[in-house]
Short mmCIF file of C-alpha atoms in Angstrom, two decimals:
data_model
loop_
_atom_site.label_atom_id
_atom_site.label_comp_id
_atom_site.label_asym_id
_atom_site.label_seq_id
_atom_site.Cartn_x
_atom_site.Cartn_y
_atom_site.Cartn_z
CA MET G 1 -57.02 -19.09 57.47
CA GLY G 2 -59.95 -21.40 56.89
CA GLY G 3 -59.12 -24.48 54.81
CA GLY G 4 -55.67 -23.13 53.90
CA THR G 5 -52.21 -24.34 54.70
CA GLU G 6 -50.24 -22.15 57.06
CA GLU G 7 -47.23 -20.54 55.38
CA THR G 8 -43.98 -21.79 56.86
CA SER G 9 -40.90 -19.65 57.48
CA MET G 10 -39.11 -21.46 54.65
CA ASP G 11 -42.01 -20.72 52.25
CA LYS G 12 -41.83 -17.05 53.17
CA VAL G 13 -38.06 -16.85 52.70
CA THR G 14 -38.26 -18.68 49.39
CA SER G 15 -41.05 -16.41 48.24
CA ASP G 16 -39.16 -13.32 49.36
CA LEU G 17 -36.00 -14.51 47.63
CA GLY G 18 -37.93 -14.96 44.41
CA VAL G 19 -39.38 -11.46 44.60
CA VAL G 20 -36.04 -9.88 45.52
CA THR G 21 -34.30 -11.79 42.74
CA LEU G 22 -36.76 -10.32 40.25
CA ILE G 23 -36.06 -6.85 41.62
CA VAL G 24 -32.29 -7.30 41.56
CA GLY G 25 -32.54 -8.65 38.03
CA LYS G 26 -33.80 -5.25 36.89
CA LEU G 27 -30.69 -3.41 38.12
CA ARG G 28 -28.77 -1.95 35.20
CA ASN G 29 -25.12 -2.01 36.21
CA ASP G 30 -22.62 -3.89 38.35
CA ARG G 31 -22.27 -1.01 40.83
CA ASP G 32 -25.99 -1.19 41.65
CA LYS G 33 -25.82 -4.98 42.00
CA ARG G 34 -22.88 -4.76 44.39
CA ALA G 35 -24.75 -2.13 46.42
CA ALA G 36 -27.83 -4.37 46.58
CA ALA G 37 -25.68 -7.23 47.89
CA LEU G 38 -24.81 -5.10 50.93
CA VAL G 39 -28.45 -4.66 52.09
CA CYS G 40 -28.84 -7.97 53.89
CA LYS G 41 -28.26 -11.72 53.46
CA LEU G 42 -31.48 -12.14 51.49
CA TRP G 43 -30.49 -9.49 48.98
CA ARG G 44 -26.93 -10.86 48.83
CA ASP G 45 -28.30 -14.31 48.00
CA ALA G 46 -30.53 -12.81 45.32
CA VAL G 47 -27.56 -11.11 43.67
CA ALA G 48 -25.52 -14.29 43.93
CA TRP G 49 -28.19 -16.25 42.04
CA LEU G 50 -28.00 -13.96 39.02
CA PRO G 51 -26.06 -15.72 36.20
CA LYS G 52 -24.76 -12.38 34.96
CA PRO G 53 -21.43 -10.97 33.77
CA LEU G 54 -19.28 -9.34 36.44
CA THR G 55 -16.85 -6.48 35.80
CA LEU G 56 -14.36 -5.75 38.57
CA GLY G 57 -12.16 -2.66 38.69
CA SER G 58 -10.52 -2.82 42.10
CA ARG G 59 -8.48 -5.45 43.89
CA ASP G 60 -10.04 -4.33 47.17
CA SER G 61 -13.45 -5.53 46.02
CA LEU G 62 -12.30 -9.02 45.09
CA PRO G 63 -12.56 -10.76 48.49
CA HIS G 64 -16.06 -9.44 49.12
CA MET G 65 -17.26 -10.21 45.61
CA VAL G 66 -16.12 -13.82 45.60
CA LYS G 67 -18.01 -14.39 48.84
CA SER G 68 -21.27 -12.82 47.74
CA LEU G 69 -21.39 -13.66 44.01
CA LYS G 70 -21.08 -17.36 43.29
CA ASN G 71 -23.15 -17.77 40.16
CA ILE G 72 -21.00 -15.64 37.81
CA VAL G 73 -20.71 -16.96 34.25
CA ALA G 74 -18.68 -14.09 32.74
CA LEU G 75 -15.77 -12.39 34.50
CA ASP G 76 -14.18 -9.20 33.13
CA LEU G 77 -10.88 -8.17 34.74
CA MET G 78 -9.95 -5.63 32.05
CA CYS G 79 -10.77 -2.46 33.99
CA TYR G 80 -7.84 -2.62 36.38
CA ASP G 81 -5.32 0.22 36.49
CA GLU G 82 -3.41 -1.62 39.21
CA GLN G 83 -1.31 -4.76 39.05
CA LEU G 84 -3.16 -8.02 39.56
CA MET G 85 -1.40 -10.95 41.21
CA ASP G 86 -1.59 -14.66 40.50
CA GLU G 87 -3.28 -15.12 43.88
CA ASP G 88 -6.08 -12.77 42.75
CA LEU G 89 -6.76 -14.99 39.76
CA GLU G 90 -6.55 -18.12 41.89
CA LEU G 91 -9.16 -16.65 44.23
CA CYS G 92 -11.49 -15.94 41.30
CA ALA G 93 -10.94 -19.36 39.76
CA SER G 94 -11.71 -21.10 43.05
CA SER G 95 -14.88 -19.09 43.57
CA PHE G 96 -16.38 -18.95 40.07
CA GLY G 97 -16.35 -22.55 38.92
CA GLN G 98 -19.20 -22.01 36.45
CA LEU G 99 -17.36 -19.41 34.37
CA LYS G 100 -17.95 -19.53 30.64
CA SER G 101 -16.26 -16.26 29.66
CA LEU G 102 -13.02 -14.75 31.02
CA SER G 103 -11.25 -11.48 30.08
CA ILE G 104 -7.96 -10.33 31.63
CA GLY G 105 -5.73 -7.34 30.84
CA GLN G 106 -5.90 -4.16 28.76
CA ALA G 107 -4.01 -2.94 25.73
CA ASP G 108 -2.33 0.12 27.28
CA PHE G 109 -1.43 -1.36 30.67
CA ALA G 110 0.80 -4.43 30.97
CA GLN G 111 -0.15 -6.82 33.78
CA ASP G 112 3.40 -8.03 34.30
CA ARG G 113 2.80 -9.70 37.68
CA ILE G 114 0.45 -12.29 36.22
CA SER G 115 2.26 -15.48 35.23
CA ASP G 116 1.29 -18.87 33.84
CA GLU G 117 0.25 -19.93 37.34
CA GLY G 118 -2.61 -17.43 37.47
CA ILE G 119 -4.07 -18.63 34.16
CA LEU G 120 -3.52 -22.30 35.06
CA ALA G 121 -5.83 -21.82 38.04
CA PHE G 122 -8.72 -21.23 35.62
CA ALA G 123 -7.60 -24.16 33.47
CA GLU G 124 -7.80 -26.44 36.49
CA LYS G 125 -10.98 -25.16 38.16
CA CYS G 126 -13.12 -23.65 35.38
CA GLY G 127 -13.65 -26.52 32.98
CA HIS G 128 -16.77 -24.91 31.49
CA LEU G 129 -14.86 -22.00 29.92
CA GLU G 130 -16.04 -21.26 26.39
CA GLN G 131 -14.36 -17.90 25.66
CA ILE G 132 -11.10 -16.40 26.89
CA LYS G 133 -9.42 -13.05 26.21
CA LEU G 134 -5.86 -12.39 27.38
CA VAL G 135 -4.42 -8.94 26.67
CA ASN G 136 -0.95 -7.54 27.36
CA LEU G 137 0.24 -10.27 29.72
CA PRO G 138 4.00 -10.38 29.03
CA ARG G 139 4.76 -13.26 31.44
CA VAL G 140 1.96 -15.57 30.33
CA GLY G 141 3.31 -18.13 27.89
CA ASP G 142 3.24 -21.67 26.58
CA ALA G 143 2.54 -23.44 29.89
CA ALA G 144 -0.68 -21.50 30.38
CA MET G 145 -1.89 -22.30 26.88
CA ASP G 146 -1.05 -25.98 27.28
CA GLY G 147 -2.97 -26.08 30.55
CA LEU G 148 -6.01 -24.44 28.99
CA SER G 149 -5.97 -26.97 26.13
CA ARG G 150 -6.06 -29.82 28.66
CA GLY G 151 -8.56 -28.34 31.11
CA CYS G 152 -11.04 -26.38 28.98
CA LYS G 153 -12.33 -28.75 26.33
CA SER G 154 -15.41 -26.63 25.59
CA LEU G 155 -13.47 -23.51 24.60
CA TRP G 156 -14.62 -22.16 21.22
CA GLY G 157 -13.46 -18.52 21.30
CA MET G 158 -9.90 -17.30 21.93
CA ASN G 159 -8.58 -13.71 21.77
CA LEU G 160 -4.85 -13.27 22.45
CA GLN G 161 -3.20 -9.87 22.32
CA GLN G 162 0.34 -8.78 23.10
CA CYS G 163 1.42 -11.90 25.00
CA ARG G 164 5.11 -11.69 24.20
CA SER G 165 6.20 -14.92 25.92
CA MET G 166 4.06 -17.16 23.71
CA THR G 167 5.96 -19.19 21.09
CA ASP G 168 4.98 -21.74 18.47
CA GLU G 169 4.34 -24.16 21.35
CA SER G 170 1.31 -22.01 22.22
CA LEU G 171 0.12 -22.44 18.64
CA ASP G 172 0.47 -26.21 19.09
CA ALA G 173 -1.73 -25.93 22.19
CA ILE G 174 -4.30 -23.88 20.29
CA CYS G 175 -4.50 -26.66 17.71
CA LYS G 176 -5.65 -29.06 20.45
CA PHE G 177 -8.92 -27.19 21.02
CA SER G 178 -11.24 -29.41 19.01
CA ASN G 179 -14.20 -26.99 19.30
CA LEU G 180 -12.30 -23.80 18.37
CA GLU G 181 -14.44 -21.57 16.12
CA GLU G 182 -13.06 -18.05 16.68
CA LEU G 183 -9.40 -17.01 16.96
CA GLN G 184 -7.87 -13.54 17.21
CA LEU G 185 -4.10 -13.00 17.39
CA LYS G 186 -3.00 -9.39 17.72
CA GLY G 187 0.27 -7.68 18.60
CA GLU G 188 3.68 -9.00 19.57
CA PHE G 189 4.29 -12.71 20.11
CA ARG G 190 7.18 -15.07 19.37
CA PHE G 191 5.28 -16.86 16.63
CA THR G 192 6.98 -17.83 13.36
CA SER G 193 5.57 -18.11 9.86
CA SER G 194 5.85 -21.91 9.92
CA GLY G 195 4.13 -22.06 13.31
CA LEU G 196 1.13 -20.06 12.08
CA VAL G 197 0.60 -22.56 9.25
CA ARG G 198 -0.51 -25.13 11.85
CA ILE G 199 -3.68 -23.15 12.60
CA GLY G 200 -5.18 -23.83 9.19
CA THR G 201 -3.80 -27.37 9.13
CA HIS G 202 -5.25 -28.48 12.49
CA CYS G 203 -8.19 -26.17 13.31
CA SER G 204 -10.63 -27.22 10.61
CA GLY G 205 -13.65 -25.92 12.53
CA LEU G 206 -12.56 -22.27 12.51
CA GLN G 207 -15.27 -19.86 11.42
CA LYS G 208 -13.76 -16.50 12.37
CA VAL G 209 -10.06 -15.52 12.25
CA CYS G 210 -8.41 -12.15 12.92
CA LEU G 211 -4.64 -11.73 12.40
CA ASP G 212 -2.76 -8.54 13.31
CA LEU G 213 0.85 -9.64 13.74
CA GLY G 214 3.01 -6.78 12.49
CA SER G 215 5.95 -7.91 10.39
CA VAL G 216 5.41 -11.69 10.66
CA LYS G 217 4.88 -13.15 7.18
CA ILE G 218 1.52 -14.87 6.94
CA ASP G 219 1.44 -15.94 3.26
CA ASP G 220 1.66 -19.66 4.03
CA ALA G 221 -0.77 -19.30 6.93
CA LEU G 222 -3.33 -17.77 4.55
CA SER G 223 -2.87 -20.68 2.18
CA SER G 224 -3.44 -23.19 5.00
CA LEU G 225 -6.59 -21.36 6.15
CA ALA G 226 -7.98 -21.32 2.61
CA VAL G 227 -7.49 -25.06 2.16
CA GLY G 228 -7.90 -26.41 5.69
CA CYS G 229 -10.84 -24.40 7.08
CA PRO G 230 -13.94 -25.09 4.96
CA LYS G 231 -16.21 -23.32 7.47
CA LEU G 232 -14.26 -20.05 7.54
CA HIS G 233 -16.84 -17.24 7.33
CA GLU G 234 -14.98 -14.17 8.63
CA LEU G 235 -11.36 -13.27 7.90
CA SER G 236 -9.84 -10.00 9.14
CA LEU G 237 -6.23 -9.08 8.35
CA LYS G 238 -4.26 -6.07 9.56
CA ILE G 239 -0.91 -6.55 7.87
CA ARG G 240 2.02 -4.75 6.34
CA GLN G 241 1.95 -6.80 3.15
CA ALA G 242 0.91 -10.29 2.05
CA ASN G 243 0.23 -12.39 -1.01
CA LEU G 244 -3.56 -12.37 -0.90
CA LYS G 245 -3.80 -14.65 -3.89
CA LYS G 246 -3.07 -17.46 -1.44
CA LEU G 247 -6.72 -17.08 -0.42
CA ALA G 248 -8.08 -17.83 -3.90
CA LYS G 249 -8.99 -21.40 -2.87
CA CYS G 250 -11.23 -20.20 -0.04
CA THR G 251 -14.92 -20.45 -0.99
CA SER G 252 -16.81 -20.00 2.30
CA LEU G 253 -16.20 -16.35 3.23
CA ARG G 254 -19.03 -14.03 4.21
CA SER G 255 -16.79 -11.24 5.53
CA PHE G 256 -13.33 -10.25 4.23
CA LEU G 257 -11.44 -7.32 5.74
CA VAL G 258 -7.90 -6.16 4.91
CA GLU G 259 -6.25 -3.12 6.49
CA SER G 260 -2.74 -1.74 6.07
CA ASP G 261 -1.20 1.65 6.75
CA GLN G 262 1.60 1.01 4.25
CA ALA G 263 1.53 1.18 0.47
CA TRP G 264 2.02 -2.24 -1.12
CA ASP G 265 4.33 -3.19 -3.96
CA MET G 266 2.68 -3.44 -7.36
CA GLU G 267 4.12 -6.95 -7.70
CA MET G 268 1.53 -8.13 -5.17
CA LYS G 269 -1.00 -7.92 -8.03
CA LEU G 270 -3.83 -6.90 -5.75
CA ASP G 271 -6.37 -6.53 -8.56
CA GLU G 272 -5.96 -10.16 -9.59
CA ALA G 273 -6.02 -11.42 -6.01
CA VAL G 274 -9.14 -9.48 -5.04
CA ILE G 275 -11.08 -10.53 -8.12
CA ALA G 276 -10.12 -14.18 -7.54
CA ILE G 277 -11.27 -14.00 -3.91
CA ALA G 278 -14.56 -12.35 -4.91
CA LYS G 279 -15.30 -14.95 -7.59
CA GLY G 280 -14.59 -17.77 -5.16
CA ASN G 281 -16.78 -16.26 -2.43
CA LYS G 282 -19.92 -15.08 -4.19
CA ASN G 283 -21.87 -14.97 -0.93
CA LEU G 284 -19.68 -12.24 0.55
CA LYS G 285 -21.72 -9.79 2.61
CA GLU G 286 -18.85 -7.62 3.84
CA PHE G 287 -15.84 -6.46 1.81
CA SER G 288 -13.41 -4.03 3.42
CA PHE G 289 -10.17 -3.12 1.66
CA LEU G 290 -8.38 -0.25 3.37
CA ILE G 291 -4.81 -0.24 2.08
CA ASN G 292 -2.86 3.01 2.10
CA GLY G 293 -2.86 4.58 -1.34
CA GLY G 294 -6.06 2.94 -2.61
CA LEU G 295 -4.34 0.55 -4.99
CA LEU G 296 -7.46 -1.18 -6.32
CA SER G 297 -8.42 -0.13 -9.82
CA ASP G 298 -11.91 0.60 -11.10
CA GLY G 299 -11.83 -2.81 -12.80
CA ALA G 300 -11.07 -4.65 -9.56
CA VAL G 301 -13.79 -2.85 -7.60
CA THR G 302 -16.29 -3.42 -10.40
CA GLY G 303 -15.28 -7.09 -10.46
CA VAL G 304 -16.00 -7.42 -6.74
CA LEU G 305 -19.37 -5.67 -7.05
CA LEU G 306 -20.50 -7.85 -9.94
CA ALA G 307 -19.25 -11.10 -8.38
CA CYS G 308 -20.81 -10.46 -4.95
CA PRO G 309 -24.38 -9.18 -5.41
CA LEU G 310 -25.28 -9.88 -1.75
CA LEU G 311 -22.88 -7.27 -0.33
CA GLU G 312 -24.25 -5.41 2.68
CA THR G 313 -21.03 -3.63 3.70
CA LEU G 314 -18.47 -2.07 1.35
CA GLN G 315 -15.43 -0.18 2.67
CA LEU G 316 -12.78 1.13 0.29
CA GLU G 317 -9.73 3.35 0.28
CA ALA G 318 -11.20 5.18 -2.69
CA VAL G 319 -8.45 7.65 -3.63
CA ASN G 320 -8.09 6.32 -7.17
CA LEU G 321 -11.69 5.39 -7.92
CA THR G 322 -13.64 7.17 -10.65
CA ASP G 323 -17.34 7.71 -11.26
CA ALA G 324 -17.38 4.55 -13.39
CA ALA G 325 -16.73 2.32 -10.36
CA LEU G 326 -19.07 4.32 -8.12
CA MET G 327 -21.94 3.88 -10.53
CA CYS G 328 -21.58 0.10 -10.27
CA ILE G 329 -22.34 0.33 -6.55
CA VAL G 330 -26.01 0.83 -7.43
CA SER G 331 -26.13 -2.85 -8.47
CA CYS G 332 -25.67 -3.89 -4.80
CA LYS G 333 -29.32 -3.84 -3.83
CA PHE G 334 -28.66 -5.11 -0.30
CA LEU G 335 -25.96 -2.56 0.56
CA LYS G 336 -26.47 -0.87 3.95
CA HIS G 337 -23.00 0.32 4.98
CA LEU G 338 -20.74 2.25 2.60
CA LEU G 339 -17.32 3.78 3.28
CA LEU G 340 -15.41 5.66 0.57
CA ASP G 341 -12.28 7.01 2.25
CA GLY G 342 -10.25 9.60 0.35
CA LEU G 343 -12.60 9.83 -2.64
CA VAL G 344 -12.02 12.60 -5.17
CA SER G 345 -15.50 13.23 -6.51
CA GLY G 346 -15.99 13.32 -10.26
CA GLY G 347 -19.38 15.02 -9.91
CA HIS G 348 -21.69 12.17 -10.94
CA GLY G 349 -20.93 8.95 -9.03
CA LEU G 350 -22.06 10.14 -5.60
CA ALA G 351 -25.23 11.64 -7.03
CA GLU G 352 -26.01 8.32 -8.72
CA ILE G 353 -25.64 6.51 -5.39
CA GLY G 354 -28.06 8.99 -3.84
CA GLN G 355 -30.61 8.63 -6.62
CA CYS G 356 -30.66 4.83 -6.81
CA GLY G 357 -32.51 4.40 -3.51
CA LEU G 358 -30.19 1.98 -1.70
CA GLY G 359 -31.44 3.11 1.71
CA LEU G 360 -28.06 3.10 3.44
CA THR G 361 -27.84 2.80 7.23
CA SER G 362 -24.29 4.17 7.54
CA PHE G 363 -22.23 6.26 5.14
CA THR G 364 -18.64 7.46 5.48
CA LEU G 365 -16.87 9.95 3.23
CA ARG G 366 -13.76 10.82 5.21
CA ASN G 367 -10.90 12.81 3.66
CA SER G 368 -12.84 13.31 0.45
CA ARG G 369 -12.45 16.22 -1.95
CA ARG G 370 -14.48 18.15 -4.54
CA VAL G 371 -17.81 17.04 -3.04
CA ARG G 372 -20.48 19.48 -4.17
CA ASP G 373 -23.51 20.66 -2.21
CA MET G 374 -25.81 19.11 -4.79
CA GLU G 375 -24.16 15.69 -4.36
CA LEU G 376 -24.49 15.80 -0.57
CA GLN G 377 -28.11 16.91 -0.85
CA THR G 378 -28.90 14.04 -3.23
CA LEU G 379 -27.17 11.53 -0.97
CA MET G 380 -29.15 12.68 2.07
CA ALA G 381 -32.45 12.79 0.21
CA GLY G 382 -31.96 9.25 -1.08
CA ASN G 383 -30.88 7.79 2.26
CA ARG G 384 -33.14 9.36 4.85
CA GLY G 385 -32.83 6.30 7.11
CA LEU G 386 -29.15 6.95 7.80
CA GLU G 387 -28.13 6.30 11.40
CA VAL G 388 -24.37 6.90 11.04
CA LEU G 389 -22.79 9.67 8.95
CA ASP G 390 -19.05 10.36 8.98
CA LEU G 391 -17.89 13.35 6.91
CA GLN G 392 -14.63 14.03 8.73
CA SER G 393 -12.35 16.23 6.56
CA CYS G 394 -14.88 16.19 3.71
CA HIS G 395 -13.90 19.16 1.53
CA GLY G 396 -16.26 20.88 -0.86
CA PRO G 397 -19.67 21.23 0.78
CA SER G 398 -20.72 24.59 2.17
CA SER G 399 -23.24 25.44 4.86
CA ILE G 400 -25.99 24.80 2.30
CA GLY G 401 -24.90 21.22 1.71
CA PHE G 402 -24.39 20.39 5.38
CA SER G 403 -27.84 21.76 6.23
CA ASP G 404 -29.38 18.98 4.14
CA ILE G 405 -28.24 16.44 6.73
CA ALA G 406 -31.45 17.49 8.49
CA LEU G 407 -33.28 15.19 6.05
CA CYS G 408 -31.92 12.17 7.97
CA SER G 409 -34.15 12.25 11.04
CA LYS G 410 -32.96 8.84 12.36
CA LEU G 411 -29.30 9.88 12.62
CA GLN G 412 -27.57 8.71 15.81
CA PHE G 413 -23.88 9.45 15.02
CA LEU G 414 -22.48 12.45 13.14
CA ASP G 415 -18.85 13.44 12.56
CA LEU G 416 -18.28 16.83 10.91
CA SER G 417 -14.72 17.35 12.14
CA SER G 418 -12.43 19.55 10.01
CA THR G 419 -15.23 20.65 7.69
CA GLU G 420 -16.81 24.00 6.77
CA VAL G 421 -19.90 23.37 8.91
CA ASP G 422 -21.11 26.53 10.68
CA ASP G 423 -23.67 27.64 13.26
CA VAL G 424 -26.47 27.99 10.71
CA SER G 425 -26.04 24.48 9.33
CA LEU G 426 -25.77 22.98 12.83
CA LEU G 427 -29.05 24.64 13.83
CA ALA G 428 -30.68 23.32 10.66
CA ILE G 429 -29.40 19.79 11.34
CA ALA G 430 -30.59 19.90 14.97
CA SER G 431 -34.09 20.88 13.86
CA GLY G 432 -34.39 17.73 11.72
CA VAL G 433 -32.34 15.27 13.77
CA PRO G 434 -33.88 15.32 17.25
CA ASN G 435 -32.33 12.13 18.65
CA LEU G 436 -28.64 12.45 17.76
CA LYS G 437 -26.56 10.61 20.37
CA GLN G 438 -22.95 11.25 19.25
CA LEU G 439 -21.49 14.42 17.71
CA LYS G 440 -17.87 15.13 16.73
CA LEU G 441 -16.78 18.64 15.78
CA VAL G 442 -12.98 18.59 16.03
CA LYS G 443 -11.30 21.69 14.50
CA CYS G 444 -14.51 23.25 13.24
CA LYS G 445 -13.36 26.84 12.85
CA ARG G 446 -16.55 28.25 11.31
CA VAL G 447 -18.67 27.34 14.33
CA THR G 448 -18.62 30.37 16.62
CA SER G 449 -20.92 29.45 19.52
CA ILE G 450 -21.48 26.44 21.76
CA HIS G 451 -25.18 27.35 21.74
CA SER G 452 -25.64 25.87 18.27
CA VAL G 453 -24.28 22.58 19.62
CA THR G 454 -26.58 22.48 22.63
CA HIS G 455 -29.64 22.24 20.38
CA PHE G 456 -28.81 18.53 20.15
CA THR G 457 -30.47 17.85 23.48
CA LYS G 458 -30.27 14.03 23.40
CA LEU G 459 -26.47 13.93 23.09
CA GLU G 460 -24.64 11.23 25.05
CA SER G 461 -21.19 11.85 23.53
CA LEU G 462 -19.72 15.19 22.42
CA THR G 463 -16.23 15.85 21.04
CA VAL G 464 -15.22 19.48 20.46
CA ASP G 465 -11.42 19.23 20.52
CA GLN G 466 -9.42 22.18 19.13
CA CYS G 467 -12.55 24.31 18.72
CA PRO G 468 -12.02 28.02 19.53
CA PHE G 469 -15.69 28.49 20.42
CA VAL G 470 -15.33 26.24 23.50
CA ARG G 471 -15.03 28.49 26.57
CA ASP G 472 -16.01 28.37 30.23
CA ASP G 473 -19.08 30.53 29.78
CA GLY G 474 -20.67 27.99 27.44
CA LEU G 475 -20.22 24.85 29.52
CA ASP G 476 -23.11 25.67 31.84
CA MET G 477 -25.34 25.68 28.74
CA VAL G 478 -23.97 22.25 27.78
CA ALA G 479 -24.85 20.93 31.23
CA LEU G 480 -28.31 22.47 31.15
CA LYS G 481 -29.34 21.56 27.61
CA CYS G 482 -27.62 18.14 27.30
CA PRO G 483 -28.54 16.38 30.56
CA HIS G 484 -27.83 12.88 29.22
CA LEU G 485 -24.20 13.57 28.32
CA LYS G 486 -21.97 10.64 29.28
CA HIS G 487 -18.74 11.31 27.36
CA LEU G 488 -17.21 14.74 26.76
CA SER G 489 -13.92 15.63 25.06
CA LEU G 490 -12.53 19.18 25.35
CA ALA G 491 -8.90 18.56 24.35
CA PHE G 492 -6.80 21.53 23.18
CA THR G 493 -9.34 24.13 24.35
CA ARG G 494 -9.00 27.06 26.78
CA VAL G 495 -11.41 25.75 29.42
CA THR G 496 -10.44 26.15 33.07
CA ASP G 497 -11.45 24.57 36.36
CA ASP G 498 -14.16 27.18 36.70
CA GLY G 499 -15.73 25.95 33.47
CA LEU G 500 -15.46 22.32 34.51
CA ARG G 501 -17.32 23.08 37.74
CA ARG G 502 -20.29 24.09 35.62
CA LEU G 503 -20.42 20.53 34.29
CA THR G 504 -21.34 19.14 37.70
CA LEU G 505 -24.99 19.32 36.58
CA CYS G 506 -24.21 16.56 34.05
CA SER G 507 -25.20 13.88 36.53
CA GLU G 508 -24.69 11.05 34.00
CA LEU G 509 -21.15 12.07 32.95
CA GLN G 510 -18.77 9.09 32.89
CA THR G 511 -15.66 10.19 31.00
CA LEU G 512 -13.93 13.52 30.43
CA ARG G 513 -11.01 14.29 28.13
CA VAL G 514 -9.10 17.51 28.80
CA SER G 515 -5.76 16.70 27.15
CA TYR G 516 -3.57 19.79 26.64
CA CYS G 517 -6.01 22.05 28.47
CA ARG G 518 -3.24 23.87 30.30
CA PHE G 519 -5.57 25.99 32.43
CA VAL G 520 -7.11 22.92 34.07
CA LEU G 521 -5.31 22.49 37.40
CA GLY G 522 -7.50 19.84 39.01
CA GLU G 523 -10.19 21.45 41.18
CA GLY G 524 -12.81 21.23 38.44
CA ILE G 525 -12.18 17.55 37.87
CA VAL G 526 -12.49 16.85 41.59
CA ALA G 527 -15.80 18.72 41.66
CA ILE G 528 -17.14 16.63 38.77
CA ALA G 529 -15.98 13.39 40.42
CA LYS G 530 -17.83 14.32 43.62
CA ALA G 531 -21.03 15.45 41.90
CA CYS G 532 -21.38 12.78 39.18
CA SER G 533 -21.88 9.33 40.64
CA GLU G 534 -21.13 7.55 37.33
CA PHE G 535 -17.88 9.46 36.66
CA LYS G 536 -14.98 7.01 36.29
CA HIS G 537 -12.39 8.17 33.76
CA VAL G 538 -10.46 11.34 32.95
CA VAL G 539 -7.76 11.80 30.30
CA LEU G 540 -5.06 14.40 30.90
CA SER G 541 -1.70 15.23 29.38
CA HIS G 542 -0.13 17.34 32.11
CA ARG G 543 0.57 17.29 35.81
CA LEU G 544 -2.19 18.54 38.05
CA ARG G 545 -1.47 20.89 40.91
CA GLY G 546 -0.34 18.78 43.87
CA SER G 547 -0.06 15.59 41.82
CA PRO G 548 3.32 13.79 41.88
CA HIS G 549 2.82 12.17 38.51
CA THR G 550 1.57 13.06 35.06
CA MET G 551 -1.85 11.49 34.49
CA HIS G 552 -3.21 10.01 31.26
#
């Protein structure tokens, strides 16, 4: 080439690697990336250069992955249904020295062959770790936490769940993380009330805390968080009972969530505590108070609404609320997400919310009663931008009221389980909501045909458990009309393997739930697994023909 410089072999390889890296970077999932790495060395190098998260689901793939993928910054080992060993973790730690995020374990499967040694490997060789999540590791205890505190100085996010060997010494180790901003403790540990106090005393930089510790008393821990953590923005509590007034000295909260499935004693004086917290945290954007029995009075709810005008999310166990409290909701001009669980409508409050023009994004009215068609119509008309609507077990509306959901054309998620919705109203909704992605219709006895469901042609998730209209002869229509379906639940229906075979046209199907479908013997599931390349999970409740074990 006249006047030009001849391209060397190294220039060509470097250029090719750059082009291939761009191509590989467009791949959507880990399976495709792993497949690309098998093409040739050039493609393997391109995949290795991607600083992307890696999710592994099989021990067999570990040796190959650690050889071909060196630039991993996030490692997810939570998809395993087989026991991992310490040596597996040591292999990963030795190979992925640039890790910033690590997740190990899953809630419903104990990894009881992983010990402190496996976690210590990451503490010693992955000094750049910033986030770690350890779930259901019964043999991982204080030594592992102490090692992490010494080896991972940059760690700012920690999520520990169901690690039963951890004692207060682990809490002492947690207190040594000088950069800790987010902490979640959930499930069974060997922590004590006095040990939990140290978190607020020593971790002054905490911004987000989630505590779900069963029967462990956390009153003193709440007091230490309120006084010792001036940057605390998010506090989430799932507890049996606690003295929430201990939080009255906290003034930095933006999000406050309390959940309990037990009724609390009146001596807890929840009204006083909640009002004190609201007055001290006037910049609250999220207030969620879901305690069994709905113990907050109209006065307490009104106090929260008036004290926190910036609220964007309000979630209440609303069994005892009256129209007086509901009408105060209209003062929250920034409100986007509203949940009123268990509400007994008085006839005016819901209509007022619909008429005030809040423009809600999500609205939940589960287990509500006496809701009239006119109220539902007013709510839909005033919130046409709704993306999420949950009316599970909402009693009162008829087909006329449910048909007005069609006004919300942007809806993505809809739950009408255990309601009086019927075929006519479903067809009306489908005509106005063309892009619905998730639909739940559990125990909908007035729906008589699957054909009314298949008019939602953009569905990605469909749940029709305990619905008598679900039969084999309708599943081919589901496959034909809903080609993007990824998640399907058919629990407690009379479908058989013949019906499941008709779902093989759902090429994007990933998960199937056929719990208590006693006519499913296995052949249909095998056919789906062979035909659908993305299929990876099935939930059963009975033994398949030829299977030695019950599957779940």
